[in-house]
PDB file of C-alpha atoms in Angstrom:
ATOM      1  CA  UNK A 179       0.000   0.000   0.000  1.00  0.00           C
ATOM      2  CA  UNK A 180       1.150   3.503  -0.567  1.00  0.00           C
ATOM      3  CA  UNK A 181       0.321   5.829   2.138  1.00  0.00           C
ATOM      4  CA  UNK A 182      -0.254   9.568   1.394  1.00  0.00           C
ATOM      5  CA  UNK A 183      -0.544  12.633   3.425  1.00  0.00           C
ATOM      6  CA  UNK A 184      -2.930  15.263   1.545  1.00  0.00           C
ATOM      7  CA  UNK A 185      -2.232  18.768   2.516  1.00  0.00           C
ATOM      8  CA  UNK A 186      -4.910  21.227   1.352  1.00  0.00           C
ATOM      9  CA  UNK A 187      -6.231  24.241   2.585  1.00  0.00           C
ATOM     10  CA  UNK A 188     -10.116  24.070   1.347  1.00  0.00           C
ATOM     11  CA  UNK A 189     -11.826  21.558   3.051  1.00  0.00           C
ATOM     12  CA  UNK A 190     -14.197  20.500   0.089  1.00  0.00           C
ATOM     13  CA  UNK A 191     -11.153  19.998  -2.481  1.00  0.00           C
ATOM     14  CA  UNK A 192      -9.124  18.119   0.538  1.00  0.00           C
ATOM     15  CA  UNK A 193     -12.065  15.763   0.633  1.00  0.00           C
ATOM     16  CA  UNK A 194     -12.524  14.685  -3.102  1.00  0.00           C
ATOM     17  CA  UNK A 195      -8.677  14.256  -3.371  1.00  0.00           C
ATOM     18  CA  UNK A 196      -8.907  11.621  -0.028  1.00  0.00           C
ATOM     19  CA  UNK A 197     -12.154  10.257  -1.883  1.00  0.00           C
ATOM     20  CA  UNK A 198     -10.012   9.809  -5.677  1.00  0.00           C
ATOM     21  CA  UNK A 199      -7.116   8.251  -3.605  1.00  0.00           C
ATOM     22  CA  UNK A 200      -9.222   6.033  -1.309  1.00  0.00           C
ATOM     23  CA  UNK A 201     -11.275   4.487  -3.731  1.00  0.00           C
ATOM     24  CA  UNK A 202      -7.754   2.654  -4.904  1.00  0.00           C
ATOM     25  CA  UNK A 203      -7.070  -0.289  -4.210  1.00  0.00           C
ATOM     26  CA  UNK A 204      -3.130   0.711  -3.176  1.00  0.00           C
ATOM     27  CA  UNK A 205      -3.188   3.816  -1.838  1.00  0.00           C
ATOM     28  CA  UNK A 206      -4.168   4.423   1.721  1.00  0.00           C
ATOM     29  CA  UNK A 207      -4.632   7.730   2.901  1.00  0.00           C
ATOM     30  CA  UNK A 208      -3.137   8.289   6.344  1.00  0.00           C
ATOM     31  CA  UNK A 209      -3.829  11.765   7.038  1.00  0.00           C
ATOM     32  CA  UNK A 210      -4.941  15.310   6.003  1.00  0.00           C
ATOM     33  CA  UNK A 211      -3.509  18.668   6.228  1.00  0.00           C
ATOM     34  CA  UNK A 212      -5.409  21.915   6.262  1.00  0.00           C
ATOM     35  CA  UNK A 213      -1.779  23.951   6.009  1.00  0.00           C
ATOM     36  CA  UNK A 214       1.306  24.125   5.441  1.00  0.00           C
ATOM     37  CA  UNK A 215       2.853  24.066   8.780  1.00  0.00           C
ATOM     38  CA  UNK A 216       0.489  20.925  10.120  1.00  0.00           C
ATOM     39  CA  UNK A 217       1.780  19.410   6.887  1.00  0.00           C
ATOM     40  CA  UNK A 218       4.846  19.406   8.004  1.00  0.00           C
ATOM     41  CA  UNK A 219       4.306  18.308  11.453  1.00  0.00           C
ATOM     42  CA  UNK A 220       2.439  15.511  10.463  1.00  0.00           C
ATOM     43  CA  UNK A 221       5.013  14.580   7.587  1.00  0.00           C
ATOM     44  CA  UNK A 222       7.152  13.877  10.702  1.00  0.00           C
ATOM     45  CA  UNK A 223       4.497  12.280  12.614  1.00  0.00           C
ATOM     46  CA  UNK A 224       3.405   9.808   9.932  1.00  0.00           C
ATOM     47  CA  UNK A 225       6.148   9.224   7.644  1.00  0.00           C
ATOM     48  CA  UNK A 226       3.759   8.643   4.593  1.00  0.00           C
ATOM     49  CA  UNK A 227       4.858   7.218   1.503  1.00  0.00           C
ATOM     50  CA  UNK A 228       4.041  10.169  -0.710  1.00  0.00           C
ATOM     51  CA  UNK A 229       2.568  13.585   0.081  1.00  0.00           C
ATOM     52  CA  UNK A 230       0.340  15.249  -1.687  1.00  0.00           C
ATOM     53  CA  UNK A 231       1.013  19.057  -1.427  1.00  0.00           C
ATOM     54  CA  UNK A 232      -1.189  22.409  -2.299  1.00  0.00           C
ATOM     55  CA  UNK A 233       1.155  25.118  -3.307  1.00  0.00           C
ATOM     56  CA  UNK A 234      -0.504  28.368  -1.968  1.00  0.00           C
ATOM     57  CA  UNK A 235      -1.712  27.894   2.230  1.00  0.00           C
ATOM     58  CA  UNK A 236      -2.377  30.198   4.465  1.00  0.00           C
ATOM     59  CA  UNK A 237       0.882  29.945   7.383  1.00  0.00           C
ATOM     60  CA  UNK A 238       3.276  28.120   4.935  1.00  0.00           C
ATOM     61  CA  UNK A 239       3.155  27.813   1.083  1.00  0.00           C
ATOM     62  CA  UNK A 240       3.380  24.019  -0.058  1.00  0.00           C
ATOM     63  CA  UNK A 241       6.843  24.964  -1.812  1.00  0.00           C
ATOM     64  CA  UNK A 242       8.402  26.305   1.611  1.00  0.00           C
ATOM     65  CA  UNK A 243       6.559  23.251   3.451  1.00  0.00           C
ATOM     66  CA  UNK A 244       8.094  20.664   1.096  1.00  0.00           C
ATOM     67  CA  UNK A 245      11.963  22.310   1.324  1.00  0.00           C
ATOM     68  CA  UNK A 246      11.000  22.321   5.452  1.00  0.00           C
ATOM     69  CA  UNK A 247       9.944  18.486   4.998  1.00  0.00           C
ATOM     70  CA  UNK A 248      12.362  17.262   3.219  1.00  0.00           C
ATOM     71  CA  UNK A 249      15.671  18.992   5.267  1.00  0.00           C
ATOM     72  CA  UNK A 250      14.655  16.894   8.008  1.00  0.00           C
ATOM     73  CA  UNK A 251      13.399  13.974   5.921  1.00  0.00           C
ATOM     74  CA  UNK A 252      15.475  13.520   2.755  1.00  0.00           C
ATOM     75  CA  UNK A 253      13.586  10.112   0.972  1.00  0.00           C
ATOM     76  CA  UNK A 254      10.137  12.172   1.651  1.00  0.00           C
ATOM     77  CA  UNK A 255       8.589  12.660  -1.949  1.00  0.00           C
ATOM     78  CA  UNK A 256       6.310  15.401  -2.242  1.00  0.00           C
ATOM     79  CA  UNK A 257       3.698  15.892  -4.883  1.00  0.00           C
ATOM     80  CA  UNK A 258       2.642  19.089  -6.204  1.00  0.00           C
ATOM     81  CA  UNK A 259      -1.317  19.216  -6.870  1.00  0.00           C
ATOM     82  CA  UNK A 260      -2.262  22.757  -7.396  1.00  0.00           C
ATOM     83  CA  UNK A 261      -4.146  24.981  -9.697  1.00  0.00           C
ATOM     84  CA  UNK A 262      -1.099  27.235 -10.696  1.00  0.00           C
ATOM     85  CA  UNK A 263       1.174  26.543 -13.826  1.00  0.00           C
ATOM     86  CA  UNK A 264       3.238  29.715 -14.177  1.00  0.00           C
ATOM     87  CA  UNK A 265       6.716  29.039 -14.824  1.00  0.00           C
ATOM     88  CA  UNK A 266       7.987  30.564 -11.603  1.00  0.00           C
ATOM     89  CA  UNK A 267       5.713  28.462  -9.323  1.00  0.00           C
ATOM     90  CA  UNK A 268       6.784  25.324 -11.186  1.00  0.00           C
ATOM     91  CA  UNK A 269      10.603  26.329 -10.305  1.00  0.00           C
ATOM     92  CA  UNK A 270       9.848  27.328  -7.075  1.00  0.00           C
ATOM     93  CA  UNK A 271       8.375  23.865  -5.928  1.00  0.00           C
ATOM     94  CA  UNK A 272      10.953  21.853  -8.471  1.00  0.00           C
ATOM     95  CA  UNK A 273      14.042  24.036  -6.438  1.00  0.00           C
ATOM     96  CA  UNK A 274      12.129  22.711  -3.022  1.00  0.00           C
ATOM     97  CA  UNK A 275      12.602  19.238  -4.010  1.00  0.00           C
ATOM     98  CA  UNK A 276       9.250  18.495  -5.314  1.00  0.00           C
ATOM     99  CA  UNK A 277       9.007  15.060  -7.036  1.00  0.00           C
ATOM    100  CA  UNK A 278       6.337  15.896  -8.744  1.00  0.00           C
ATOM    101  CA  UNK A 279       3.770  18.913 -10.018  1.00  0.00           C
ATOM    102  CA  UNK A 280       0.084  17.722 -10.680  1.00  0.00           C
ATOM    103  CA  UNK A 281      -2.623  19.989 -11.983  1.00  0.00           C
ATOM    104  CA  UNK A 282      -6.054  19.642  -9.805  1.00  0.00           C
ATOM    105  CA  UNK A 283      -7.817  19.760 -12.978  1.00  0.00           C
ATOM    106  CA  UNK A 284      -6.548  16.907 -14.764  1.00  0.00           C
ATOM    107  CA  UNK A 285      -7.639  13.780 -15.182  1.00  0.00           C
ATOM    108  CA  UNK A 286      -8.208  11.671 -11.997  1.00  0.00           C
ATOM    109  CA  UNK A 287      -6.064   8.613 -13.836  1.00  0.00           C
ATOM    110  CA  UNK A 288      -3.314  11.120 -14.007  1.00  0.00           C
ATOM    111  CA  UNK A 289      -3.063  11.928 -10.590  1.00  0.00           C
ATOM    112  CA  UNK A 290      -3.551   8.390  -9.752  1.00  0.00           C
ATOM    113  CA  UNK A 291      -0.524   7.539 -11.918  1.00  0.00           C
ATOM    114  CA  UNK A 292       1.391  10.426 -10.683  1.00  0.00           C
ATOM    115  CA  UNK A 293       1.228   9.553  -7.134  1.00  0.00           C
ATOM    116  CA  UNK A 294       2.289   5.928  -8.227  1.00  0.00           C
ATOM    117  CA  UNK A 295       5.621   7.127 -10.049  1.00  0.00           C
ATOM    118  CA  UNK A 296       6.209   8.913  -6.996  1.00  0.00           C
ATOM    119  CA  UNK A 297       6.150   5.816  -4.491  1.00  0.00           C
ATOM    120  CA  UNK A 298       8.453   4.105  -7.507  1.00  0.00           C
ATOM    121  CA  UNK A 299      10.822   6.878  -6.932  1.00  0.00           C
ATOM    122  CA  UNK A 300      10.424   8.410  -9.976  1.00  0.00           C
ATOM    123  CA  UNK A 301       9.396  11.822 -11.115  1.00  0.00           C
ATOM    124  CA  UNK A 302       5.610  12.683 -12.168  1.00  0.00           C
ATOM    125  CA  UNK A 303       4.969  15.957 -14.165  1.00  0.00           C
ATOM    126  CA  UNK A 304       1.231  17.094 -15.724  1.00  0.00           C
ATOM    127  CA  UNK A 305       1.962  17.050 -19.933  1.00  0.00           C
ATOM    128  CA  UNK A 306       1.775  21.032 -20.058  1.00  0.00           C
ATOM    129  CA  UNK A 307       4.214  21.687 -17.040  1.00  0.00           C
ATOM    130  CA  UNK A 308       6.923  18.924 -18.907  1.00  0.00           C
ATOM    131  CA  UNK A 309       6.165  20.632 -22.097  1.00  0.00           C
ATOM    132  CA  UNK A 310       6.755  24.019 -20.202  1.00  0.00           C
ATOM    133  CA  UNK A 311       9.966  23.221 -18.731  1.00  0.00           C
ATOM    134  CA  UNK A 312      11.624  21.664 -21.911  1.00  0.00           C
ATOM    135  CA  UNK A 313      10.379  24.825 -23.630  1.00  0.00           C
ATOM    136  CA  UNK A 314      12.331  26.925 -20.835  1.00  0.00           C
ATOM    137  CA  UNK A 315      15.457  24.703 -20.904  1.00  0.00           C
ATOM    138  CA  UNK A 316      15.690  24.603 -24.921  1.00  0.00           C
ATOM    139  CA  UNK A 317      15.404  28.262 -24.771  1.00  0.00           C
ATOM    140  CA  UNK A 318      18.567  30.384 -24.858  1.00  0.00           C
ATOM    141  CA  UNK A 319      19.740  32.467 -22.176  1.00  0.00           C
ATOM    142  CA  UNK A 320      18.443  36.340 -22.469  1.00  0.00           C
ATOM    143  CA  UNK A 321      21.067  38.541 -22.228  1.00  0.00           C
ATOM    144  CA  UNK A 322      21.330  42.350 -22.422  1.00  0.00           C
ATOM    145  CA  UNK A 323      23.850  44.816 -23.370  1.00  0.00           C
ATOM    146  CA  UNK A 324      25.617  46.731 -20.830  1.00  0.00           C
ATOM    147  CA  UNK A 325      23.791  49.867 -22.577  1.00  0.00           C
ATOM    148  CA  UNK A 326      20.586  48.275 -22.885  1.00  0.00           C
ATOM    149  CA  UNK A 327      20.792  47.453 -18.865  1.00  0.00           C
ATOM    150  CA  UNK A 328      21.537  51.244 -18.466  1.00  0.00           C
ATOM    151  CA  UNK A 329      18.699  52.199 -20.511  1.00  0.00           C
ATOM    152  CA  UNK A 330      16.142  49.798 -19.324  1.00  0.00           C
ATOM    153  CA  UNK A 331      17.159  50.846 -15.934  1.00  0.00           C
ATOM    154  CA  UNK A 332      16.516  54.339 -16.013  1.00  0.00           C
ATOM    155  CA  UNK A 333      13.126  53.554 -17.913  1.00  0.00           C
ATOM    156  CA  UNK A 334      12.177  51.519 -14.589  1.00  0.00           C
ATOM    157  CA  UNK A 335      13.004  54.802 -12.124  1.00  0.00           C
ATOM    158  CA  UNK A 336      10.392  56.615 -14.840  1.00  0.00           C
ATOM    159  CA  UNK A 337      12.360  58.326 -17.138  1.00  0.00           C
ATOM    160  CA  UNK A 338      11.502  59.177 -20.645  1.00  0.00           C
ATOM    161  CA  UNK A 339      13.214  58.556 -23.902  1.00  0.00           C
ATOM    162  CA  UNK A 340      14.153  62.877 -23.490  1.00  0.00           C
ATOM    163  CA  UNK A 341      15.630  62.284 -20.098  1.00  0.00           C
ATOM    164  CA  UNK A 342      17.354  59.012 -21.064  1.00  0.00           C
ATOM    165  CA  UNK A 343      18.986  60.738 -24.144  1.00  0.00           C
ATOM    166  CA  UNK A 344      20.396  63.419 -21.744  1.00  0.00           C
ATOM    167  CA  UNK A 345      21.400  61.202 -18.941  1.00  0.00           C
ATOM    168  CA  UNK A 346      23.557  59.345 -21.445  1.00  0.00           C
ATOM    169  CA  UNK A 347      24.470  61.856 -23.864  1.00  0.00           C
ATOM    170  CA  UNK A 348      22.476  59.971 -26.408  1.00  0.00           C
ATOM    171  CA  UNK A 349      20.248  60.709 -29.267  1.00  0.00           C
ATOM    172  CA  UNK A 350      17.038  60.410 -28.382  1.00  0.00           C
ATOM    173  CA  UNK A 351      17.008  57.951 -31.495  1.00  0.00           C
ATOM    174  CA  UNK A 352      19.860  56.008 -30.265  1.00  0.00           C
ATOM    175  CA  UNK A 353      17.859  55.364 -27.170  1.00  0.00           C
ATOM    176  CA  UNK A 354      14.452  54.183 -28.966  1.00  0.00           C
ATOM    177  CA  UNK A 355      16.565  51.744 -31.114  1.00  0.00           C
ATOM    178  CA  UNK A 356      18.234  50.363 -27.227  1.00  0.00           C
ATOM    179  CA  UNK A 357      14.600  49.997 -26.483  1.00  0.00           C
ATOM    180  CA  UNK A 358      13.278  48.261 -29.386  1.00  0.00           C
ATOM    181  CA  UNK A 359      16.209  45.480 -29.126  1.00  0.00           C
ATOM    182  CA  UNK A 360      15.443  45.080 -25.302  1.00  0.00           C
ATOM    183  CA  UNK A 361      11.738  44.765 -26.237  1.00  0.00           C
ATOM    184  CA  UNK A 362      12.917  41.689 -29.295  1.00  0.00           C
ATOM    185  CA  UNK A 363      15.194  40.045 -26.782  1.00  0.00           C
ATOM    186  CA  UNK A 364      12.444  40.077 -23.828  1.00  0.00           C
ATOM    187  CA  UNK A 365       9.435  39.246 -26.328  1.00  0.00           C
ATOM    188  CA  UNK A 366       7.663  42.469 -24.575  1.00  0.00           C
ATOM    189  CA  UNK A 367       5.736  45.138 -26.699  1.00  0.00           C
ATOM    190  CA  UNK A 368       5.819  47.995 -23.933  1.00  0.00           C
ATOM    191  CA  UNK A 369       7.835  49.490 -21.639  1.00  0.00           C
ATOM    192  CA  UNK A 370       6.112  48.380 -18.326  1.00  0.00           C
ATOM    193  CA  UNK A 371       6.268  44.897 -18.987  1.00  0.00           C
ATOM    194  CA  UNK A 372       9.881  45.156 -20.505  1.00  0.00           C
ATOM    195  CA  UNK A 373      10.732  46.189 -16.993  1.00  0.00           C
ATOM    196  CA  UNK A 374       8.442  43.595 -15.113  1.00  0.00           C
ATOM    197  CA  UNK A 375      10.529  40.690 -17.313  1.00  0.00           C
ATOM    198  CA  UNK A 376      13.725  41.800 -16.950  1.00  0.00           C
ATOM    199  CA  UNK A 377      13.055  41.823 -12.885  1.00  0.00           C
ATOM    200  CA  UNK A 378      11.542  38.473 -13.189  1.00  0.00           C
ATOM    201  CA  UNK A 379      14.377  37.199 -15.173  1.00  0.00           C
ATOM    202  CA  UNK A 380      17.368  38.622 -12.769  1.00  0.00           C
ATOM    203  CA  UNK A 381      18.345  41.452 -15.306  1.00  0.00           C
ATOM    204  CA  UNK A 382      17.570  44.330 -13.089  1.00  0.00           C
TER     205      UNK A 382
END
């Protein structure tokens, strides 16, 4: 039998996940979480086999519960099942030491099979977050000029093209054309988000 601790903050979606993995013949499920900090407590308590882990609870986020889990208990595996697919939630949870990152709305098979591959000791990831991360590994590194850096900098303390251009002793067309090949490189079409992606990616 493979036991499983399910960690979820709303009670009703806690209850059909114990229901999907009860009604298996192999999986027992020997406790439920309603956070992330009685996750962890009764990680330790229980030792389960797998555990299945919300990312966002109130107290302790599932990825901070599963790095806090599995410092003290290095075999644990820890299964993602959330609603959120963004690429920095996937990282965040994959960085914890996450075996695995389920979606809550796929198929109940899925999960079923995911927590399996899990208690084998190998990894289980939902089709769109695999195709995700091969799409973010195949991808080449983004990189900016020194010049752009400068430029997109001063556009994120609010500066306009004018002010740029006289900051940096630049033609005001010099500093569009910096803009436009941040705005290629960071597949932005505006100034705002060109900012917001460059902090997301480390480049500011």
């Amino acid at each position: 039998m493979i036991r499983v601790l399910v960690a979820d903050d709303h009670p009703i979606v806690r209850g059909g996940i114990v229901a999907l993995l009860a009604a298996a013949d192999d999986i027992e499920v020997v406790g439920e979480a309603s956070d992330g900090l009685e996750a962890v407590a009764l990680a330790a308590t229980l030792a389960p086999d797998v555990i299945l882990m919300d990312l966002r609870m109130p107290g302790l986020d599932g990825d901070a519960a599963t790095a806090r889990i599995l410092s003290t208990a290095p075999d644990a595996r820890v299964v993602i099942l959330t609603t959120y697919e963004t690429d920095a939630s996937i990282l965040t949870a994959i960085e914890a030491g996450a075996s695995g990152y389920l979606l809550k709305a796929a198929p109940q098979d899925e999960i079923l099979a995911g927590v399996r591959s899990v208690a084998r000791g190998e990894v289980a990831l939902a089709p769109s977050i695999a195709a995700m991360l091969v799409k973010r590994v195949a991808r080449p590194a983004i990189t900016l000029s020194p010049r752009e850096t400068e430029v997109l900098a001063l556009v994120a303390q609010g500066n306009s093209n004018p002010a740029i251009a006289k900051k940096l002793f630049l033609g005001e067309a010099t500093v569009k054309t910096h803009l436009l090949h941040v705005f290629e490189k960071l597949e932005v079409g505006d100034r705002t988000r060109a900012v917001t992606r460059a902090m997301e990616l480390g480049l500011l």
